[in-house]
Structures are given as C-alpha cells and as structure tokens.
Amino acid sequence: FEGPHVVAIGGGHGLSKALQAALSYAGRVDAIVSVADDGGSSGRLVPHLDIPPPGDIRKCLVALTPGDSIWKRLFEYRFESADVAGHSLGNLILAGLADIEGSFEQALIRAERLLGASGSVIPACRDRLVLQADSDGGVLSGQMTIARHRGRIDAITVLPTSAAATPRAVDAIERANQIILGPGSLMTSTIAAMRVPGITEAINRSDAQLILV
C-alpha cells in the first residue's frame, strides 16, 4: 500500500485514536509516546520496575493492531479483583518482556510481532520521566497533579534534566512525510512528549507536513 510515512506524537487515548485514523491512508505509521504517565496501572508498576510507564504505549500497540486476535484481547484485558485489581494484563506482559529481552525497546519490538502491529511504537525517552509545570499555583509535579490543576500553566518541563529523546524517535521524525500532534491533553500528553530534549528539535528539522489536532 502506497501512502505517506506518518509519525504521531503524544500520549493517552487521543494518540491511539490518531493512529487508528492514520492507518486508513498511511503507508507506514509510527507512534512516539510520552513516558511521564503516573496514573492508573502504570503509576502502580513503574516505581518498582526500571521501565517507562507502559499504559499509553500499550494503548498505541493495540491501536496499531488490525482485526481481532487472542494477543490483542490479552493486551486489552484488565483484572477486576485480587492483588492485581485494576492492572492491565498488557502492561504486565510488557514488563515481563522487558525483563526477558533485556530492554524495554526490545520488548516493544517483540510485542509488535506478537500482535501483528501495522507500525511501531517508540517511547519518547528510554527512561521514565516526571512532568513539572510552572503555574499560577506554584510548581506542580506529576502528570496527574498537572492534569487536575484548573489554573494557568506557564511552562512544562521534564525531569531529570539529563533526559534525551530515543534515537529511534528522532530518526522516525526526520524520515516522516507527515507529523501529527494530538489529539489529547495539550499539556500532559502532546507537550509532555515534545518537551523531551531532541523531539522538538527533530520536528523543526523535518520537512514533513505538520498537523495539530
């Protein structure tokens, strides 16, 4: 199928919807996903594991998976009781694959093969990041805290300051024919991904058509 190489940048439910739409016309689709999520199943897992939060990444993997399969249903399954209540099985599978494969990036490549995904999901950064905002209420720390804030936000940064974009993310952006930003939370999804050092710089270097949803 001939079509543009589309790179969608963001996080959460909005990015997964953009990916589903892009699959209808793109020749290749890559997702670059924020790694500052600290809510839900991801927020419970990552303090104990040396991996980025898997929740938004899992949603994108499922969005890029056509049709129905047992693997897709497993990645979407969520436990409702016992010690694992609230956890997504897909998040646990990604955590296990990271341990088996030796890195989270290799775990995602393996997961793409298991699911038969029609594209790649690339973390914006190799490490879990903490989102920080300068606001009219002072400095806010954490994605969920920022999302709940109802006042003005003046600036968004990511910690640690040594954070850097993954080389795969930069390469995908530079090769893209079309870059989609959003939809989703402007501050805690779209800008959260773009504030990883190297992401916006790669967008600025790119000749791709730039779309803000």
PDB file of C-alpha atoms in Angstrom:
ATOM      1  CA  PHE A   1       0.000   0.000   0.000  1.00  0.00           C
ATOM      2  CA  GLU A   2       1.484   3.320  -1.082  1.00  0.00           C
ATOM      3  CA  GLY A   3       0.992   6.185   1.315  1.00  0.00           C
ATOM      4  CA  PRO A   4       2.864   8.686   3.494  1.00  0.00           C
ATOM      5  CA  HIS A   5       5.078   7.781   6.436  1.00  0.00           C
ATOM      6  CA  VAL A   6       3.063   9.187   9.335  1.00  0.00           C
ATOM      7  CA  VAL A   7       4.525   9.862  12.780  1.00  0.00           C
ATOM      8  CA  ALA A   8       2.036  10.687  15.540  1.00  0.00           C
ATOM      9  CA  ILE A   9       3.312  12.230  18.783  1.00  0.00           C
ATOM     10  CA  GLY A  10       1.510  12.398  22.135  1.00  0.00           C
ATOM     11  CA  GLY A  11       0.022  10.045  24.691  1.00  0.00           C
ATOM     12  CA  GLY A  12      -3.106   8.515  26.129  1.00  0.00           C
ATOM     13  CA  HIS A  13      -6.405   7.799  24.400  1.00  0.00           C
ATOM     14  CA  GLY A  14      -6.042  10.672  21.919  1.00  0.00           C
ATOM     15  CA  LEU A  15      -2.876   9.327  20.316  1.00  0.00           C
ATOM     16  CA  SER A  16      -4.390   5.861  19.895  1.00  0.00           C
ATOM     17  CA  LYS A  17      -7.336   7.397  18.003  1.00  0.00           C
ATOM     18  CA  ALA A  18      -4.979   9.345  15.728  1.00  0.00           C
ATOM     19  CA  LEU A  19      -3.121   6.120  14.934  1.00  0.00           C
ATOM     20  CA  GLN A  20      -6.315   4.291  14.011  1.00  0.00           C
ATOM     21  CA  ALA A  21      -7.207   7.129  11.622  1.00  0.00           C
ATOM     22  CA  ALA A  22      -3.708   7.277  10.100  1.00  0.00           C
ATOM     23  CA  LEU A  23      -3.793   3.558   9.309  1.00  0.00           C
ATOM     24  CA  SER A  24      -6.596   4.230   6.817  1.00  0.00           C
ATOM     25  CA  TYR A  25      -4.282   6.191   4.465  1.00  0.00           C
ATOM     26  CA  ALA A  26      -0.648   5.819   5.564  1.00  0.00           C
ATOM     27  CA  GLY A  27       1.974   3.521   4.105  1.00  0.00           C
ATOM     28  CA  ARG A  28       3.768   3.407   7.463  1.00  0.00           C
ATOM     29  CA  VAL A  29       2.745   4.634  10.914  1.00  0.00           C
ATOM     30  CA  ASP A  30       4.996   5.258  13.924  1.00  0.00           C
ATOM     31  CA  ALA A  31       3.840   6.442  17.351  1.00  0.00           C
ATOM     32  CA  ILE A  32       6.129   8.476  19.619  1.00  0.00           C
ATOM     33  CA  VAL A  33       4.694   8.240  23.108  1.00  0.00           C
ATOM     34  CA  SER A  34       5.124  10.343  26.237  1.00  0.00           C
ATOM     35  CA  VAL A  35       6.704   8.480  29.178  1.00  0.00           C
ATOM     36  CA  ALA A  36       5.533  10.732  32.023  1.00  0.00           C
ATOM     37  CA  ASP A  37       2.289   8.889  32.862  1.00  0.00           C
ATOM     38  CA  ASP A  38       1.952   8.374  36.629  1.00  0.00           C
ATOM     39  CA  GLY A  39      -1.686   7.310  36.949  1.00  0.00           C
ATOM     40  CA  GLY A  40      -3.598   4.019  36.958  1.00  0.00           C
ATOM     41  CA  SER A  41      -1.855   0.690  36.424  1.00  0.00           C
ATOM     42  CA  SER A  42       1.302   2.398  35.098  1.00  0.00           C
ATOM     43  CA  GLY A  43       1.576   4.561  38.201  1.00  0.00           C
ATOM     44  CA  ARG A  44       1.495   1.455  40.383  1.00  0.00           C
ATOM     45  CA  LEU A  45       4.022  -0.516  38.322  1.00  0.00           C
ATOM     46  CA  VAL A  46       6.837   1.849  37.426  1.00  0.00           C
ATOM     47  CA  PRO A  47       8.039   2.798  40.941  1.00  0.00           C
ATOM     48  CA  HIS A  48       9.050  -0.866  41.358  1.00  0.00           C
ATOM     49  CA  LEU A  49      10.336  -1.590  37.839  1.00  0.00           C
ATOM     50  CA  ASP A  50      13.102   0.012  35.777  1.00  0.00           C
ATOM     51  CA  ILE A  51      10.862   0.683  32.749  1.00  0.00           C
ATOM     52  CA  PRO A  52       8.920   3.635  31.313  1.00  0.00           C
ATOM     53  CA  PRO A  53       5.182   3.670  32.119  1.00  0.00           C
ATOM     54  CA  PRO A  54       3.631   1.087  29.779  1.00  0.00           C
ATOM     55  CA  GLY A  55      -0.041   2.187  29.757  1.00  0.00           C
ATOM     56  CA  ASP A  56      -0.086   4.733  26.909  1.00  0.00           C
ATOM     57  CA  ILE A  57       2.393   2.606  24.960  1.00  0.00           C
ATOM     58  CA  ARG A  58       0.118  -0.439  25.301  1.00  0.00           C
ATOM     59  CA  LYS A  59      -2.893   1.557  24.025  1.00  0.00           C
ATOM     60  CA  CYS A  60      -0.900   2.552  20.938  1.00  0.00           C
ATOM     61  CA  LEU A  61       0.225  -1.018  20.280  1.00  0.00           C
ATOM     62  CA  VAL A  62      -3.388  -2.177  20.388  1.00  0.00           C
ATOM     63  CA  ALA A  63      -4.477   0.733  18.136  1.00  0.00           C
ATOM     64  CA  LEU A  64      -1.926  -0.343  15.515  1.00  0.00           C
ATOM     65  CA  THR A  65      -3.127  -3.953  15.633  1.00  0.00           C
ATOM     66  CA  PRO A  66      -5.672  -4.712  12.904  1.00  0.00           C
ATOM     67  CA  GLY A  67      -8.571  -7.120  13.344  1.00  0.00           C
ATOM     68  CA  ASP A  68      -9.040  -9.351  16.374  1.00  0.00           C
ATOM     69  CA  SER A  69      -6.705 -11.900  17.921  1.00  0.00           C
ATOM     70  CA  ILE A  70      -6.141 -13.571  21.275  1.00  0.00           C
ATOM     71  CA  TRP A  71      -2.989 -11.460  21.747  1.00  0.00           C
ATOM     72  CA  LYS A  72      -4.919  -8.254  21.186  1.00  0.00           C
ATOM     73  CA  ARG A  73      -7.569  -9.330  23.696  1.00  0.00           C
ATOM     74  CA  LEU A  74      -4.882 -10.257  26.218  1.00  0.00           C
ATOM     75  CA  PHE A  75      -3.207  -6.847  25.888  1.00  0.00           C
ATOM     76  CA  GLU A  76      -6.613  -5.166  26.453  1.00  0.00           C
ATOM     77  CA  TYR A  77      -7.633  -7.380  29.404  1.00  0.00           C
ATOM     78  CA  ARG A  78      -7.917  -5.683  32.813  1.00  0.00           C
ATOM     79  CA  PHE A  79      -8.141  -7.526  36.133  1.00  0.00           C
ATOM     80  CA  GLU A  80     -11.070  -6.649  38.406  1.00  0.00           C
ATOM     81  CA  SER A  81     -10.173  -8.363  41.678  1.00  0.00           C
ATOM     82  CA  ALA A  82      -7.431  -9.699  43.983  1.00  0.00           C
ATOM     83  CA  ASP A  83      -3.924  -8.201  44.222  1.00  0.00           C
ATOM     84  CA  VAL A  84      -3.865  -7.388  40.509  1.00  0.00           C
ATOM     85  CA  ALA A  85      -7.195  -5.492  40.501  1.00  0.00           C
ATOM     86  CA  GLY A  86      -7.011  -2.510  38.149  1.00  0.00           C
ATOM     87  CA  HIS A  87      -3.915  -3.744  36.363  1.00  0.00           C
ATOM     88  CA  SER A  88      -3.926  -4.177  32.602  1.00  0.00           C
ATOM     89  CA  LEU A  89      -2.551  -7.568  31.564  1.00  0.00           C
ATOM     90  CA  GLY A  90      -0.879  -5.845  28.610  1.00  0.00           C
ATOM     91  CA  ASN A  91       1.140  -3.676  31.000  1.00  0.00           C
ATOM     92  CA  LEU A  92       2.291  -6.767  32.886  1.00  0.00           C
ATOM     93  CA  ILE A  93       3.207  -8.543  29.629  1.00  0.00           C
ATOM     94  CA  LEU A  94       5.328  -5.554  28.537  1.00  0.00           C
ATOM     95  CA  ALA A  95       7.083  -5.506  31.924  1.00  0.00           C
ATOM     96  CA  GLY A  96       7.815  -9.229  31.622  1.00  0.00           C
ATOM     97  CA  LEU A  97       9.036  -8.902  28.033  1.00  0.00           C
ATOM     98  CA  ALA A  98      11.400  -6.081  29.078  1.00  0.00           C
ATOM     99  CA  ASP A  99      12.967  -8.424  31.639  1.00  0.00           C
ATOM    100  CA  ILE A 100      13.209 -11.300  29.143  1.00  0.00           C
ATOM    101  CA  GLU A 101      14.501  -9.221  26.210  1.00  0.00           C
ATOM    102  CA  GLY A 102      16.884  -7.119  28.304  1.00  0.00           C
ATOM    103  CA  SER A 103      15.430  -3.702  27.396  1.00  0.00           C
ATOM    104  CA  PHE A 104      12.064  -2.008  27.085  1.00  0.00           C
ATOM    105  CA  GLU A 105      12.697  -1.063  23.449  1.00  0.00           C
ATOM    106  CA  GLN A 106      13.384  -4.693  22.517  1.00  0.00           C
ATOM    107  CA  ALA A 107      10.257  -5.681  24.458  1.00  0.00           C
ATOM    108  CA  LEU A 108       8.191  -3.358  22.257  1.00  0.00           C
ATOM    109  CA  ILE A 109       9.656  -4.816  19.061  1.00  0.00           C
ATOM    110  CA  ARG A 110       8.746  -8.302  20.319  1.00  0.00           C
ATOM    111  CA  ALA A 111       5.249  -7.135  21.288  1.00  0.00           C
ATOM    112  CA  GLU A 112       4.712  -5.639  17.820  1.00  0.00           C
ATOM    113  CA  ARG A 113       5.485  -9.048  16.308  1.00  0.00           C
ATOM    114  CA  LEU A 114       3.213 -10.909  18.722  1.00  0.00           C
ATOM    115  CA  LEU A 115       0.323  -8.540  17.974  1.00  0.00           C
ATOM    116  CA  GLY A 116       0.976  -8.239  14.250  1.00  0.00           C
ATOM    117  CA  ALA A 117       1.012  -4.443  14.650  1.00  0.00           C
ATOM    118  CA  SER A 118       0.942  -2.338  11.473  1.00  0.00           C
ATOM    119  CA  GLY A 119       3.593   0.083  12.706  1.00  0.00           C
ATOM    120  CA  SER A 120       5.992   0.843  15.542  1.00  0.00           C
ATOM    121  CA  VAL A 121       5.520   2.345  18.993  1.00  0.00           C
ATOM    122  CA  ILE A 122       8.551   4.284  20.201  1.00  0.00           C
ATOM    123  CA  PRO A 123       8.979   5.787  23.702  1.00  0.00           C
ATOM    124  CA  ALA A 124       9.931   9.462  23.536  1.00  0.00           C
ATOM    125  CA  CYS A 125      12.662   8.713  26.090  1.00  0.00           C
ATOM    126  CA  ARG A 126      14.244   5.483  27.353  1.00  0.00           C
ATOM    127  CA  ASP A 127      13.649   6.474  30.986  1.00  0.00           C
ATOM    128  CA  ARG A 128      10.541   7.227  32.989  1.00  0.00           C
ATOM    129  CA  LEU A 129      10.147  10.999  33.268  1.00  0.00           C
ATOM    130  CA  VAL A 130       8.488  13.275  35.780  1.00  0.00           C
ATOM    131  CA  LEU A 131       6.413  16.108  34.376  1.00  0.00           C
ATOM    132  CA  GLN A 132       6.756  19.510  36.075  1.00  0.00           C
ATOM    133  CA  ALA A 133       4.732  22.664  35.486  1.00  0.00           C
ATOM    134  CA  ASP A 134       5.169  26.308  36.476  1.00  0.00           C
ATOM    135  CA  SER A 135       1.665  27.521  37.257  1.00  0.00           C
ATOM    136  CA  ASP A 136      -0.239  30.289  38.988  1.00  0.00           C
ATOM    137  CA  GLY A 137      -0.351  27.925  41.983  1.00  0.00           C
ATOM    138  CA  GLY A 138       3.416  27.393  42.088  1.00  0.00           C
ATOM    139  CA  VAL A 139       5.414  24.420  40.845  1.00  0.00           C
ATOM    140  CA  LEU A 140       3.331  21.307  40.143  1.00  0.00           C
ATOM    141  CA  SER A 141       4.936  17.870  39.914  1.00  0.00           C
ATOM    142  CA  GLY A 142       3.480  14.799  38.236  1.00  0.00           C
ATOM    143  CA  GLN A 143       1.181  14.272  35.265  1.00  0.00           C
ATOM    144  CA  MET A 144      -1.951  13.594  37.319  1.00  0.00           C
ATOM    145  CA  THR A 145      -1.363  16.640  39.543  1.00  0.00           C
ATOM    146  CA  ILE A 146      -0.924  18.878  36.496  1.00  0.00           C
ATOM    147  CA  ALA A 147      -3.977  17.377  34.770  1.00  0.00           C
ATOM    148  CA  ARG A 148      -6.161  18.199  37.792  1.00  0.00           C
ATOM    149  CA  HIS A 149      -4.931  21.814  38.001  1.00  0.00           C
ATOM    150  CA  ARG A 150      -7.580  24.314  36.878  1.00  0.00           C
ATOM    151  CA  GLY A 151      -5.498  27.490  36.811  1.00  0.00           C
ATOM    152  CA  ARG A 152      -2.964  28.908  34.358  1.00  0.00           C
ATOM    153  CA  ILE A 153       0.115  26.901  33.309  1.00  0.00           C
ATOM    154  CA  ASP A 154       3.117  28.922  32.142  1.00  0.00           C
ATOM    155  CA  ALA A 155       5.699  26.252  31.343  1.00  0.00           C
ATOM    156  CA  ILE A 156       6.140  22.482  31.148  1.00  0.00           C
ATOM    157  CA  THR A 157       9.452  20.710  31.760  1.00  0.00           C
ATOM    158  CA  VAL A 158      10.548  17.097  32.175  1.00  0.00           C
ATOM    159  CA  LEU A 159      12.880  15.681  34.810  1.00  0.00           C
ATOM    160  CA  PRO A 160      15.605  14.564  35.015  1.00  0.00           C
ATOM    161  CA  THR A 161      17.288  17.343  33.059  1.00  0.00           C
ATOM    162  CA  SER A 162      19.618  14.727  31.543  1.00  0.00           C
ATOM    163  CA  ALA A 163      16.677  13.173  29.649  1.00  0.00           C
ATOM    164  CA  ALA A 164      17.120  12.737  25.894  1.00  0.00           C
ATOM    165  CA  ALA A 165      14.968  11.521  23.022  1.00  0.00           C
ATOM    166  CA  THR A 166      15.464   7.931  21.894  1.00  0.00           C
ATOM    167  CA  PRO A 167      17.445   7.707  18.630  1.00  0.00           C
ATOM    168  CA  ARG A 168      14.569   5.722  17.046  1.00  0.00           C
ATOM    169  CA  ALA A 169      12.168   8.576  17.831  1.00  0.00           C
ATOM    170  CA  VAL A 170      14.454  11.196  16.273  1.00  0.00           C
ATOM    171  CA  ASP A 171      15.046   9.012  13.207  1.00  0.00           C
ATOM    172  CA  ALA A 172      11.302   8.415  12.707  1.00  0.00           C
ATOM    173  CA  ILE A 173      10.544  12.139  12.884  1.00  0.00           C
ATOM    174  CA  GLU A 174      13.300  13.026  10.414  1.00  0.00           C
ATOM    175  CA  ARG A 175      12.063  10.390   7.914  1.00  0.00           C
ATOM    176  CA  ALA A 176       8.371  11.256   8.236  1.00  0.00           C
ATOM    177  CA  ASN A 177       6.224  12.701   5.452  1.00  0.00           C
ATOM    178  CA  GLN A 178       3.561  13.800   7.934  1.00  0.00           C
ATOM    179  CA  ILE A 179       3.731  14.547  11.670  1.00  0.00           C
ATOM    180  CA  ILE A 180       0.555  14.569  13.780  1.00  0.00           C
ATOM    181  CA  LEU A 181       0.461  16.310  17.176  1.00  0.00           C
ATOM    182  CA  GLY A 182      -2.510  15.354  19.347  1.00  0.00           C
ATOM    183  CA  PRO A 183      -5.373  14.967  19.927  1.00  0.00           C
ATOM    184  CA  GLY A 184      -5.406  14.702  23.713  1.00  0.00           C
ATOM    185  CA  SER A 185      -4.394  16.774  26.685  1.00  0.00           C
ATOM    186  CA  LEU A 186      -2.252  19.628  25.336  1.00  0.00           C
ATOM    187  CA  MET A 187      -0.064  19.952  28.443  1.00  0.00           C
ATOM    188  CA  THR A 188       0.173  16.407  29.792  1.00  0.00           C
ATOM    189  CA  SER A 189       0.220  14.427  26.529  1.00  0.00           C
ATOM    190  CA  THR A 190       1.273  16.433  23.469  1.00  0.00           C
ATOM    191  CA  ILE A 191       3.622  18.960  25.084  1.00  0.00           C
ATOM    192  CA  ALA A 192       4.836  16.313  27.556  1.00  0.00           C
ATOM    193  CA  ALA A 193       6.215  14.314  24.617  1.00  0.00           C
ATOM    194  CA  MET A 194       7.567  17.387  22.802  1.00  0.00           C
ATOM    195  CA  ARG A 195       9.470  18.635  25.863  1.00  0.00           C
ATOM    196  CA  VAL A 196      11.793  15.630  25.817  1.00  0.00           C
ATOM    197  CA  PRO A 197      15.079  17.168  24.594  1.00  0.00           C
ATOM    198  CA  GLY A 198      15.592  16.246  20.950  1.00  0.00           C
ATOM    199  CA  ILE A 199      11.936  15.749  19.948  1.00  0.00           C
ATOM    200  CA  THR A 200      11.028  19.356  19.079  1.00  0.00           C
ATOM    201  CA  GLU A 201      14.446  19.901  17.526  1.00  0.00           C
ATOM    202  CA  ALA A 202      13.816  16.944  15.204  1.00  0.00           C
ATOM    203  CA  ILE A 203      10.355  18.298  14.309  1.00  0.00           C
ATOM    204  CA  ASN A 204      11.903  21.670  13.438  1.00  0.00           C
ATOM    205  CA  ARG A 205      14.465  19.984  11.167  1.00  0.00           C
ATOM    206  CA  SER A 206      11.838  17.902   9.394  1.00  0.00           C
ATOM    207  CA  ASP A 207      10.285  18.870   6.048  1.00  0.00           C
ATOM    208  CA  ALA A 208       7.154  16.830   6.891  1.00  0.00           C
ATOM    209  CA  GLN A 209       3.641  18.218   6.772  1.00  0.00           C
ATOM    210  CA  LEU A 210       2.812  19.210  10.366  1.00  0.00           C
ATOM    211  CA  ILE A 211      -0.743  18.695  11.656  1.00  0.00           C
ATOM    212  CA  LEU A 212      -2.118  19.764  15.049  1.00  0.00           C
ATOM    213  CA  VAL A 213      -5.365  18.033  16.032  1.00  0.00           C
TER     214      VAL A 213
END
